[in-house]
Amino acid sequence: IGKSAMELTVELGPLRGRPFGGVTTLVNRDLFEYVNILYCADRYVVIRFMDYIILNVYLSCVGSKDRFFIIENTLQEISEYVVCLQGETVVIGGDFNADLNSTEHASVLINKFLEDHNLNRCDIIISNQFANNYTYYNDALGHYSVTDYFITSDLRELSCYKVVEPSVNLSDHRPITALFSIKKPVAKQTKQGYKTKEI
């Protein structure tokens, strides 16, 4: 489930430089029939799975034109899903392109959004357990920072969070994983009634 941010660029002619932007959410094919796609854009994807609202987000990076306007606009748009769908656990994951421990303007905007909506950073639970929890790195420049996050409205549902160190990684980001507890059966409406599946 996703959308490219490069559609307009590709339409203008041959691609020069690196690809950029866009988000994609992958869902196991055995579970896809239980997923409801609420919104899909080039900066975020919103799906519902059981009592979970899951958002995959990509925010503007340093040096982008109108960066702070884009961040504010994106946060405003996704806040509608956070506010309107109360009673469900919200999980937001993605590349925020900001270190939320800093006082840089983008970080202040994002942290205010988290505070206004009572959202919690999943990485806080491991922040003191090991030093190398960075998610972005550039060995040549010696740059290391945390810019990728999982955010949730209910930390009680979180059973595991970690930054992964894969043996092969062609990206300058390290993957992060978060496991959340789902204890109810999934129900899907069919022509014959409701079909359930234990997760």
CSV table of C-alpha atoms in Angstrom, one decimal:
chain,number,residue,atom,x,y,z
A,1,ILE,CA,0.0,0.0,0.0
A,2,GLY,CA,1.9,3.1,-1.1
A,3,LYS,CA,2.5,6.0,-3.4
A,4,SER,CA,5.6,7.4,-5.0
A,5,ALA,CA,6.6,11.1,-4.4
A,6,MET,CA,8.3,11.1,-7.8
A,7,GLU,CA,5.4,10.9,-10.2
A,8,LEU,CA,5.7,14.6,-11.2
A,9,THR,CA,9.5,14.4,-11.5
A,10,VAL,CA,9.3,11.3,-13.8
A,11,GLU,CA,6.7,13.0,-16.0
A,12,LEU,CA,9.0,15.9,-16.6
A,13,GLY,CA,11.7,13.8,-18.3
A,14,PRO,CA,14.6,11.5,-17.6
A,15,LEU,CA,15.4,11.0,-13.9
A,16,ARG,CA,18.6,12.6,-12.7
A,17,GLY,CA,20.1,12.0,-9.2
A,18,ARG,CA,18.7,9.8,-6.5
A,19,PRO,CA,15.1,8.7,-6.1
A,20,PHE,CA,13.4,10.4,-3.2
A,21,GLY,CA,10.3,10.3,-1.1
A,22,GLY,CA,7.2,8.2,-0.9
A,23,VAL,CA,6.0,5.6,1.6
A,24,THR,CA,4.9,2.0,1.3
A,25,THR,CA,3.3,-0.2,3.9
A,26,LEU,CA,3.7,-4.0,3.4
A,27,VAL,CA,1.0,-6.3,4.8
A,28,ASN,CA,1.3,-10.1,5.0
A,29,ARG,CA,-1.0,-11.5,2.3
A,30,ASP,CA,-2.7,-13.8,4.8
A,31,LEU,CA,-3.8,-10.7,6.8
A,32,PHE,CA,-4.5,-8.3,3.9
A,33,GLU,CA,-8.2,-9.1,3.8
A,34,TYR,CA,-8.5,-7.9,7.4
A,35,VAL,CA,-6.9,-4.5,6.6
A,36,ASN,CA,-8.9,-1.4,5.8
A,37,ILE,CA,-7.0,1.3,3.8
A,38,LEU,CA,-8.1,4.7,5.2
A,39,TYR,CA,-5.7,6.9,3.2
A,40,CYS,CA,-2.7,6.7,0.9
A,41,ALA,CA,-0.5,9.7,0.0
A,42,ASP,CA,3.1,10.3,-0.9
A,43,ARG,CA,4.0,11.3,2.7
A,44,TYR,CA,1.8,9.0,4.7
A,45,VAL,CA,-0.3,5.8,4.6
A,46,VAL,CA,-3.1,5.1,7.1
A,47,ILE,CA,-4.6,1.6,7.6
A,48,ARG,CA,-6.9,0.0,10.2
A,49,PHE,CA,-6.1,-3.4,11.5
A,50,MET,CA,-8.5,-4.6,14.2
A,51,ASP,CA,-8.4,-1.9,17.0
A,52,TYR,CA,-5.1,-0.5,15.6
A,53,ILE,CA,-4.7,2.6,13.4
A,54,ILE,CA,-1.3,2.3,11.8
A,55,LEU,CA,0.3,5.2,10.1
A,56,ASN,CA,3.5,5.1,8.0
A,57,VAL,CA,5.0,8.6,7.8
A,58,TYR,CA,7.9,10.3,5.9
A,59,LEU,CA,8.6,13.9,6.9
A,60,SER,CA,10.8,16.4,5.0
A,61,CYS,CA,14.5,16.3,5.5
A,62,VAL,CA,17.0,19.2,6.2
A,63,GLY,CA,17.4,21.3,3.1
A,64,SER,CA,14.0,20.6,1.6
A,65,LYS,CA,12.1,23.5,0.2
A,66,ASP,CA,9.3,24.6,2.6
A,67,ARG,CA,10.4,21.9,5.0
A,68,PHE,CA,8.6,23.3,8.1
A,69,PHE,CA,5.4,24.1,6.2
A,70,ILE,CA,5.3,20.5,4.9
A,71,ILE,CA,5.9,19.0,8.3
A,72,GLU,CA,3.2,21.2,9.9
A,73,ASN,CA,0.8,20.3,7.1
A,74,THR,CA,1.5,16.6,7.3
A,75,LEU,CA,1.1,16.5,11.1
A,76,GLN,CA,-2.1,18.5,10.8
A,77,GLU,CA,-3.5,16.0,8.3
A,78,ILE,CA,-2.6,12.9,10.3
A,79,SER,CA,-3.9,14.5,13.5
A,80,GLU,CA,-7.4,14.0,12.1
A,81,TYR,CA,-6.9,10.3,12.2
A,82,VAL,CA,-5.5,10.4,15.7
A,83,VAL,CA,-8.3,12.5,17.1
A,84,CYS,CA,-11.3,11.1,15.1
A,85,LEU,CA,-10.5,7.4,15.7
A,86,GLN,CA,-10.3,7.5,19.5
A,87,GLY,CA,-10.7,4.2,21.3
A,88,GLU,CA,-8.3,2.5,18.9
A,89,THR,CA,-4.5,2.1,19.5
A,90,VAL,CA,-2.5,4.4,17.3
A,91,VAL,CA,0.9,3.4,15.9
A,92,ILE,CA,2.9,5.8,13.9
A,93,GLY,CA,6.2,4.6,12.3
A,94,GLY,CA,8.6,6.1,9.8
A,95,ASP,CA,11.4,8.4,9.0
A,96,PHE,CA,10.8,11.7,10.8
A,97,ASN,CA,14.1,13.2,9.5
A,98,ALA,CA,14.6,14.9,12.9
A,99,ASP,CA,16.3,14.0,16.2
A,100,LEU,CA,13.5,14.3,18.7
A,101,ASN,CA,16.0,14.8,21.5
A,102,SER,CA,17.2,18.1,19.9
A,103,THR,CA,15.7,21.6,20.1
A,104,GLU,CA,15.8,22.0,16.3
A,105,HIS,CA,12.6,23.6,14.9
A,106,ALA,CA,11.3,20.4,13.2
A,107,SER,CA,11.9,18.4,16.4
A,108,VAL,CA,9.9,21.0,18.4
A,109,LEU,CA,7.0,20.8,16.0
A,110,ILE,CA,6.9,17.0,16.2
A,111,ASN,CA,7.3,16.8,19.9
A,112,LYS,CA,4.4,19.3,20.4
A,113,PHE,CA,2.3,17.1,18.1
A,114,LEU,CA,3.1,14.0,20.3
A,115,GLU,CA,2.4,16.0,23.5
A,116,ASP,CA,-0.9,17.4,22.2
A,117,HIS,CA,-2.2,13.9,21.3
A,118,ASN,CA,-0.7,11.9,24.3
A,119,LEU,CA,1.5,9.9,22.0
A,120,ASN,CA,4.6,8.0,23.3
A,121,ARG,CA,8.0,7.3,21.7
A,122,CYS,CA,8.7,3.5,21.7
A,123,ASP,CA,12.5,4.1,21.7
A,124,ILE,CA,12.4,5.7,25.1
A,125,ILE,CA,12.2,2.3,26.7
A,126,ILE,CA,15.6,1.3,25.3
A,127,SER,CA,17.3,4.7,25.4
A,128,ASN,CA,19.6,3.8,28.3
A,129,GLN,CA,20.2,0.2,27.4
A,130,PHE,CA,22.8,0.6,24.8
A,131,ALA,CA,24.7,3.4,23.2
A,132,ASN,CA,24.4,2.5,19.4
A,133,ASN,CA,20.7,3.0,19.0
A,134,TYR,CA,21.1,5.4,16.1
A,135,THR,CA,19.0,4.7,13.0
A,136,TYR,CA,20.7,7.0,10.5
A,137,TYR,CA,24.4,6.7,9.8
A,138,ASN,CA,27.0,8.0,7.3
A,139,ASP,CA,30.4,6.5,8.1
A,140,ALA,CA,32.3,8.6,5.6
A,141,LEU,CA,31.1,11.8,7.3
A,142,GLY,CA,30.9,10.4,10.8
A,143,HIS,CA,27.2,11.3,11.2
A,144,TYR,CA,25.0,9.2,13.4
A,145,SER,CA,21.6,10.1,14.7
A,146,VAL,CA,18.1,8.8,15.5
A,147,THR,CA,15.6,9.9,12.9
A,148,ASP,CA,13.3,6.9,12.6
A,149,TYR,CA,10.7,6.2,15.2
A,150,PHE,CA,7.7,4.2,16.3
A,151,ILE,CA,5.1,6.2,18.2
A,152,THR,CA,2.1,4.8,20.0
A,153,SER,CA,-0.9,5.9,22.0
A,154,ASP,CA,-0.5,2.9,24.4
A,155,LEU,CA,2.9,1.6,25.5
A,156,ARG,CA,1.1,-1.2,27.3
A,157,GLU,CA,0.5,-2.9,24.0
A,158,LEU,CA,4.2,-2.7,23.1
A,159,SER,CA,6.0,-6.0,23.8
A,160,CYS,CA,9.3,-5.4,22.0
A,161,TYR,CA,11.2,-2.5,20.3
A,162,LYS,CA,14.7,-2.6,18.8
A,163,VAL,CA,17.1,-1.2,16.3
A,164,VAL,CA,18.2,-3.9,13.9
A,165,GLU,CA,21.7,-4.4,12.6
A,166,PRO,CA,21.3,-6.5,9.4
A,167,SER,CA,24.4,-8.3,8.0
A,168,VAL,CA,23.6,-6.7,4.6
A,169,ASN,CA,22.1,-3.2,4.4
A,170,LEU,CA,22.2,-1.1,1.3
A,171,SER,CA,20.6,1.9,3.0
A,172,ASP,CA,22.0,4.6,5.2
A,173,HIS,CA,19.2,3.8,7.8
A,174,ARG,CA,19.1,0.9,10.2
A,175,PRO,CA,15.7,-0.8,10.4
A,176,ILE,CA,13.6,-0.6,13.6
A,177,THR,CA,11.1,-3.1,14.7
A,178,ALA,CA,8.2,-2.8,17.2
A,179,LEU,CA,6.0,-5.7,18.3
A,180,PHE,CA,2.5,-5.0,19.6
A,181,SER,CA,0.2,-7.5,21.3
A,182,ILE,CA,-3.0,-8.5,19.6
A,183,LYS,CA,-5.1,-10.9,21.6
A,184,LYS,CA,-8.5,-10.7,20.0
A,185,PRO,CA,-9.7,-12.7,16.9
A,186,VAL,CA,-9.8,-10.7,13.7
A,187,ALA,CA,-13.3,-10.5,12.2
A,188,LYS,CA,-14.0,-9.9,8.5
A,189,GLN,CA,-17.4,-9.5,7.0
A,190,THR,CA,-18.2,-12.0,4.2
A,191,LYS,CA,-21.3,-12.8,2.1
A,192,GLN,CA,-22.0,-15.7,4.5
A,193,GLY,CA,-21.6,-13.7,7.7
A,194,TYR,CA,-18.4,-13.1,9.7
A,195,LYS,CA,-15.2,-15.0,9.3
A,196,THR,CA,-12.7,-15.0,12.2
A,197,LYS,CA,-9.0,-15.6,12.4
A,198,GLU,CA,-6.9,-16.0,15.5
A,199,ILE,CA,-3.7,-13.9,15.5
